[in-house]
């Protein structure tokens, strides 16, 4: 019985005892492995830190004391200029007010004096938690020492915030803490930070904003300067006074919380107007070089920022693509009277690129401008219509690319009303010329054939072609975009550069290389992108040669130079003419875009404001004349090379008035035309030698060919008697009209001048009334309104 009674007890003990021991062992195992893993993590972390830190760049006192500005160098390695102020006010430690040091430490790194290694573990952990909670970068964990190291050695680009960079930054911060005192570190920091408007260092900023030394600032002014390095543009007291006050008050509150100022001081400072003691905003003194290069520098800064770098704080070495001699020449031409303008208020925007690389070699953003830095750059503004200069990009280029049209493709220049509306489209002379070749329509800048061409291609497909060339045209645009789209001279120079470069497009770029102090190098040159067939580029170039030899661009022509180009102009809208009726017969904007194999140049001329005037007289031709002088300068010491006809293009002698009737190479009443291989008519005259064809091709490309001048009109030689009194080139417009011979002869010179300056129709006021009457039509009005609401729809050339 006793045995039986003991069994349960023994059994219970047996059950309890063995269970306790394993549980204890399990927890011991967990704790042991936790420490092992933790040690491995620590050892691995230390090892990884050491591995990264060993490659950290060197850091010297000279680097710590230098300004944070970046420097620009030309492609041959020559120093161009610095982005910072030409003079920096360096303030020694004993000249820095204690109040300023307290303000900086309070808002940037309140445990600064207690840190012994240049790092603040508490702040780092806190920033990690805050950033994790906000799912972004809401708080920074960098000490003042770390910020100094960043500004001296590393790039602030977000793309460079890597584990390797952070480890090297921490290592160098510890090194700086060992070698320099806290007061020295603060001195370096205060003299290095960027303070907007090209100012580096708070001593420089005190003079710029208040006209005082640091020691003479009051508490509120000191707090503003202490807070500005966080975002110097955002906290600009001139432009954003409310934001500047907000940041200043944060600094003051931090000083109060850190027991550096009293409650009474705090209240007095936060109640002080942000403008108190602020000097009137002034322009930085600028050298002549900076004045000449300002539009280029502005685009360099924008491009560097777009690549993730800060050109003001990152101590970058930036290699730019500028040709300083060309930049100076372009500046001189538009400012010294070499190129005539209507008056001094008439403006210009021009860009020159190398089509083989996309390098922007020169750019001008205006003329007769005050000495301001980073001013308005009209060369890159996108709010002005291109007029007819867009036709190669949006109309005829896509027609050749997608529809395989030859230069002899027949188009009908006849009365045209936009589909679904009662809006009639007119050409510049209010005439219609009937059947003509695509070549002739482009040379003489006829509007109706261009719109009909875009209609055949389709706006969606044409806009895709244009976008590949850097010109952004909405795919839902109306057909009126065929004769004018919004673009800049930079975009147009780049787009025409693709034609010059056999169909390969390089996006225009100002910067070719960026080097950071820690040895990081980024190269930005590219091989380009093929955006069209080689045949398309060659055929377009061949037609655009004719624009300059016998079309609307004769004033831009440089004799004996292989070149191509297109004019463009836009007249005033009817609403604008109501206010300024005297502008009726003048262009609002005049364009010329031209190129050789080595350079592509886009030029806009016009006025910023209606009240300033209108291009008139010789000013109507300023764009062409500027191109002529500048391109003559650029090509004066360069090889004059023609484009080579690719094997995908064939040439045929075509009877005038037909699209594909091949005739003898010596036949009269005919002209040479280009076809895409596989889409050309058969040639029964194969006995014509290649050398003979090449000789004739060169002849056509380099001079006005009087035999062929009337060839693309689609009319017979029976009219030749009416033009015997002058050259066929001068008479080409009058020969095409259906009026009598005497009327043609009397109008010859007038129409030739009109063709040169691309005059538009004078009676378009009635058309705008029709535009307004169609605005409320049926459900399909989206495209109709795009065509009609733009009052310039039939005023562009």
Coordinates of C-alpha atoms in Angstrom, one line a residue, residues 29-30 187 222 395 769:
X29 CA 21.4 28.6 -25.2
X30 CA 19.3 31.5 -26.5
X187 CA 35.7 78.5 -37.2
X222 CA 22.6 86.5 -35.8
X395 CA 5.8 67.6 -90.6
X769 CA -13.7 85.8 -86.0

